[in-house]
Amino acid sequence: LDEETSGVMVYALCQKAHKDLTRQFEKRLIKKTYLCLAHGAATFDETIVTAPLGADPQNRIKVTANGLDARSAETRFVRESVAACGRFSLLRAYPRTGRTHQIRAHAAQIGHPLVGDLLYGGQKEHDAFDGRKPRICLHAESLALTHPSTGLPITFSAPPPPDIIELMTLLMSTKVSSFA
C-alpha cells in the first residue's frame, strides 16, 4: 500500500504461503476493494479505466498513462454517492492489476483526483478540515483470496479508520459508517 493508504494487507508467514499468494496476485485471482473520496461529482454509475501506467518522464515519483516502461493497468470505479454540494464523490475502486499508484493515477485520469493527493491533482481542503492536513483519502477495504493452507476462499476486511470516516462524513455531509 502507498504510505498514506490505510486498510487491509496480506502477509505470508512461511515460504509456501508466500509462493501461493504471489501466484494468486500474478494470476489476478485476488479481488481488491478500495474506498476513496474524490474531487468532483462523478456522473458515471460505473466506469473502467484501462490505461498502461509507467514512470512520468517529468516526475519519476509519479506514474502516468503510457509513461516510461508502461505496463497494463485496469481499474473499475463505482460511484457510491455524490456530496450534496457537488464537489466530492465517494467511490469504490476495484483494481484488476496492482501497479504503483494505480488507483490514484486512474482516478486523476478520469477527472476525479483523490482528496488530499497533491501528486495527482487532489487539493488539500484545509478550510474544510479546520486547518488539519488530510492524508490521501484511499482505504483498502477488503482482499478476497484463496487461503494458501486450506484452499478455502477467505476475505479480509477493515473498516475505514476514524480520520477517514470523519473526513468523508464532513465532506459528504452524510454518515459514511454504512459504507464500512
Short mmCIF file of C-alpha atoms in Angstrom, two decimals:
data_model
loop_
_atom_site.label_atom_id
_atom_site.label_comp_id
_atom_site.label_asym_id
_atom_site.label_seq_id
_atom_site.Cartn_x
_atom_site.Cartn_y
_atom_site.Cartn_z
CA LEU A 1 0.00 0.00 0.00
CA ASP A 2 1.06 3.59 -0.55
CA GLU A 3 2.38 5.29 2.57
CA GLU A 4 -0.83 7.22 3.35
CA THR A 5 -3.24 4.45 2.34
CA SER A 6 -4.99 2.71 5.21
CA GLY A 7 -6.58 -0.71 5.30
CA VAL A 8 -6.07 -4.36 4.75
CA MET A 9 -2.81 -6.04 3.72
CA VAL A 10 -1.88 -9.69 3.49
CA TYR A 11 1.44 -11.06 4.73
CA ALA A 12 2.78 -14.59 4.30
CA LEU A 13 4.25 -16.23 7.39
CA CYS A 14 6.04 -19.02 5.52
CA GLN A 15 7.67 -19.59 2.13
CA LYS A 16 4.87 -21.89 0.91
CA ALA A 17 2.20 -19.27 1.65
CA HIS A 18 4.34 -16.54 0.08
CA LYS A 19 4.73 -18.54 -3.12
CA ASP A 20 0.99 -19.25 -3.32
CA LEU A 21 -0.03 -15.65 -2.60
CA THR A 22 2.46 -14.39 -5.20
CA ARG A 23 0.90 -16.79 -7.72
CA GLN A 24 -2.61 -15.56 -6.88
CA PHE A 25 -1.56 -11.91 -7.31
CA GLU A 26 0.25 -12.64 -10.59
CA LYS A 27 -2.76 -14.51 -11.99
CA ARG A 28 -5.07 -11.73 -10.75
CA LEU A 29 -7.09 -14.14 -8.62
CA ILE A 30 -7.10 -11.83 -5.57
CA LYS A 31 -10.01 -9.37 -5.54
CA LYS A 32 -9.21 -5.96 -4.04
CA THR A 33 -11.71 -3.31 -3.00
CA TYR A 34 -10.82 0.27 -2.07
CA LEU A 35 -12.95 3.10 -0.72
CA CYS A 36 -11.94 6.57 -1.88
CA LEU A 37 -13.10 10.14 -1.69
CA ALA A 38 -12.57 12.03 -4.93
CA HIS A 39 -12.94 15.59 -6.15
CA GLY A 40 -15.88 16.42 -8.38
CA ALA A 41 -19.33 14.99 -8.97
CA ALA A 42 -18.88 11.63 -10.69
CA THR A 43 -21.50 11.33 -13.43
CA PHE A 44 -20.92 7.63 -14.06
CA ASP A 45 -22.51 4.75 -12.18
CA GLU A 46 -19.54 2.60 -13.11
CA THR A 47 -16.54 3.10 -15.36
CA ILE A 48 -13.47 1.07 -16.25
CA VAL A 49 -10.12 2.74 -16.85
CA THR A 50 -7.73 0.71 -18.96
CA ALA A 51 -4.52 2.67 -19.37
CA PRO A 52 -0.98 1.32 -19.19
CA LEU A 53 0.99 3.04 -16.43
CA GLY A 54 4.68 3.88 -16.36
CA ALA A 55 7.08 6.40 -14.86
CA ASP A 56 6.29 10.02 -15.67
CA PRO A 57 9.34 11.40 -17.53
CA GLN A 58 8.77 14.81 -15.87
CA ASN A 59 8.46 13.43 -12.31
CA ARG A 60 9.86 9.98 -11.51
CA ILE A 61 7.83 9.78 -8.27
CA LYS A 62 4.65 9.78 -10.36
CA VAL A 63 3.18 7.33 -12.86
CA THR A 64 1.27 8.35 -15.95
CA ALA A 65 -0.65 6.71 -18.77
CA ASN A 66 1.80 5.39 -21.37
CA GLY A 67 4.77 6.60 -19.30
CA LEU A 68 8.25 5.06 -19.39
CA ASP A 69 8.19 1.25 -19.30
CA ALA A 70 4.38 1.33 -19.09
CA ARG A 71 2.62 -1.87 -18.07
CA SER A 72 -1.05 -2.73 -18.46
CA ALA A 73 -3.34 -1.46 -15.71
CA GLU A 74 -7.09 -1.63 -15.21
CA THR A 75 -9.33 -0.17 -12.51
CA ARG A 76 -13.11 -0.31 -12.24
CA PHE A 77 -14.71 2.60 -10.35
CA VAL A 78 -18.23 2.51 -8.94
CA ARG A 79 -19.88 5.71 -7.73
CA GLU A 80 -21.42 5.22 -4.29
CA SER A 81 -22.64 8.79 -3.76
CA VAL A 82 -22.06 12.43 -4.61
CA ALA A 83 -21.91 15.13 -1.94
CA ALA A 84 -24.89 17.49 -1.81
CA CYS A 85 -22.51 20.36 -2.64
CA GLY A 86 -21.44 18.52 -5.82
CA ARG A 87 -17.73 18.92 -5.03
CA PHE A 88 -16.92 15.37 -3.91
CA SER A 89 -17.79 11.77 -4.76
CA LEU A 90 -17.49 8.63 -2.70
CA LEU A 91 -16.16 5.87 -4.96
CA ARG A 92 -15.26 2.22 -4.70
CA ALA A 93 -12.28 1.14 -6.76
CA TYR A 94 -11.65 -2.41 -7.92
CA PRO A 95 -8.15 -2.65 -9.39
CA ARG A 96 -7.65 -5.68 -11.62
CA THR A 97 -3.90 -5.12 -11.71
CA GLY A 98 -1.64 -3.81 -8.97
CA ARG A 99 0.57 -1.08 -10.36
CA THR A 100 2.23 1.60 -8.26
CA HIS A 101 -0.22 4.48 -7.60
CA GLN A 102 -2.71 2.81 -9.96
CA ILE A 103 -5.95 3.96 -8.32
CA ARG A 104 -4.60 7.46 -7.73
CA ALA A 105 -3.41 7.86 -11.33
CA HIS A 106 -6.56 6.36 -12.87
CA ALA A 107 -8.85 8.49 -10.68
CA ALA A 108 -6.99 11.61 -11.80
CA GLN A 109 -7.15 10.46 -15.42
CA ILE A 110 -10.96 10.42 -15.32
CA GLY A 111 -11.05 13.86 -13.74
CA HIS A 112 -11.61 12.77 -10.13
CA PRO A 113 -8.30 13.03 -8.25
CA LEU A 114 -8.42 11.82 -4.68
CA VAL A 115 -8.87 14.32 -1.87
CA GLY A 116 -5.52 15.04 -0.25
CA ASP A 117 -3.47 13.71 -3.18
CA LEU A 118 -1.34 16.65 -4.33
CA LEU A 119 0.82 14.45 -6.55
CA TYR A 120 -2.13 13.60 -8.80
CA GLY A 121 -4.07 16.85 -8.60
CA GLY A 122 -6.18 16.43 -5.47
CA GLN A 123 -6.21 19.62 -3.43
CA LYS A 124 -5.78 19.81 0.29
CA GLU A 125 -9.09 21.19 1.52
CA HIS A 126 -7.61 23.00 4.54
CA ASP A 127 -10.61 25.22 5.21
CA ALA A 128 -12.95 22.25 5.31
CA PHE A 129 -10.75 20.47 7.85
CA ASP A 130 -10.35 23.27 10.38
CA GLY A 131 -6.71 23.68 9.36
CA ARG A 132 -5.89 19.96 9.67
CA LYS A 133 -3.82 18.42 6.89
CA PRO A 134 -5.73 15.45 5.48
CA ARG A 135 -3.93 12.44 4.09
CA ILE A 136 -4.88 10.85 0.79
CA CYS A 137 -8.45 9.57 1.09
CA LEU A 138 -7.80 6.00 -0.01
CA HIS A 139 -8.63 2.95 2.09
CA ALA A 140 -8.01 -0.72 1.23
CA GLU A 141 -11.37 -2.06 2.31
CA SER A 142 -11.03 -5.78 1.51
CA LEU A 143 -8.99 -8.57 -0.05
CA ALA A 144 -10.63 -11.80 -1.19
CA LEU A 145 -8.32 -14.73 -1.88
CA THR A 146 -7.86 -18.46 -1.53
CA HIS A 147 -6.23 -19.38 1.77
CA PRO A 148 -2.78 -20.83 0.96
CA SER A 149 -3.07 -23.67 3.50
CA THR A 150 -6.74 -24.66 3.45
CA GLY A 151 -7.61 -23.83 -0.17
CA LEU A 152 -10.82 -22.21 1.04
CA PRO A 153 -11.97 -18.75 -0.05
CA ILE A 154 -11.38 -16.08 2.56
CA THR A 155 -12.00 -12.34 2.71
CA PHE A 156 -10.10 -9.96 4.93
CA SER A 157 -11.68 -6.57 5.53
CA ALA A 158 -11.02 -3.45 7.56
CA PRO A 159 -13.37 -0.57 8.28
CA PRO A 160 -12.07 2.90 7.44
CA PRO A 161 -10.12 4.47 10.31
CA PRO A 162 -11.69 7.31 12.32
CA ASP A 163 -9.85 10.09 10.46
CA ILE A 164 -11.13 8.90 7.08
CA ILE A 165 -14.69 8.40 8.38
CA GLU A 166 -14.64 11.88 9.91
CA LEU A 167 -13.35 13.45 6.71
CA MET A 168 -15.79 11.60 4.47
CA THR A 169 -18.69 12.42 6.77
CA LEU A 170 -17.68 16.09 6.84
CA LEU A 171 -17.25 16.46 3.08
CA MET A 172 -20.11 14.24 2.01
CA SER A 173 -22.47 15.65 4.68
CA THR A 174 -23.75 12.16 5.37
CA LYS A 175 -22.87 9.22 7.60
CA VAL A 176 -20.24 7.01 5.99
CA SER A 177 -20.46 4.18 8.51
CA SER A 178 -22.96 2.41 6.24
CA PHE A 179 -20.14 2.05 3.69
CA ALA A 180 -17.77 0.40 6.13
#
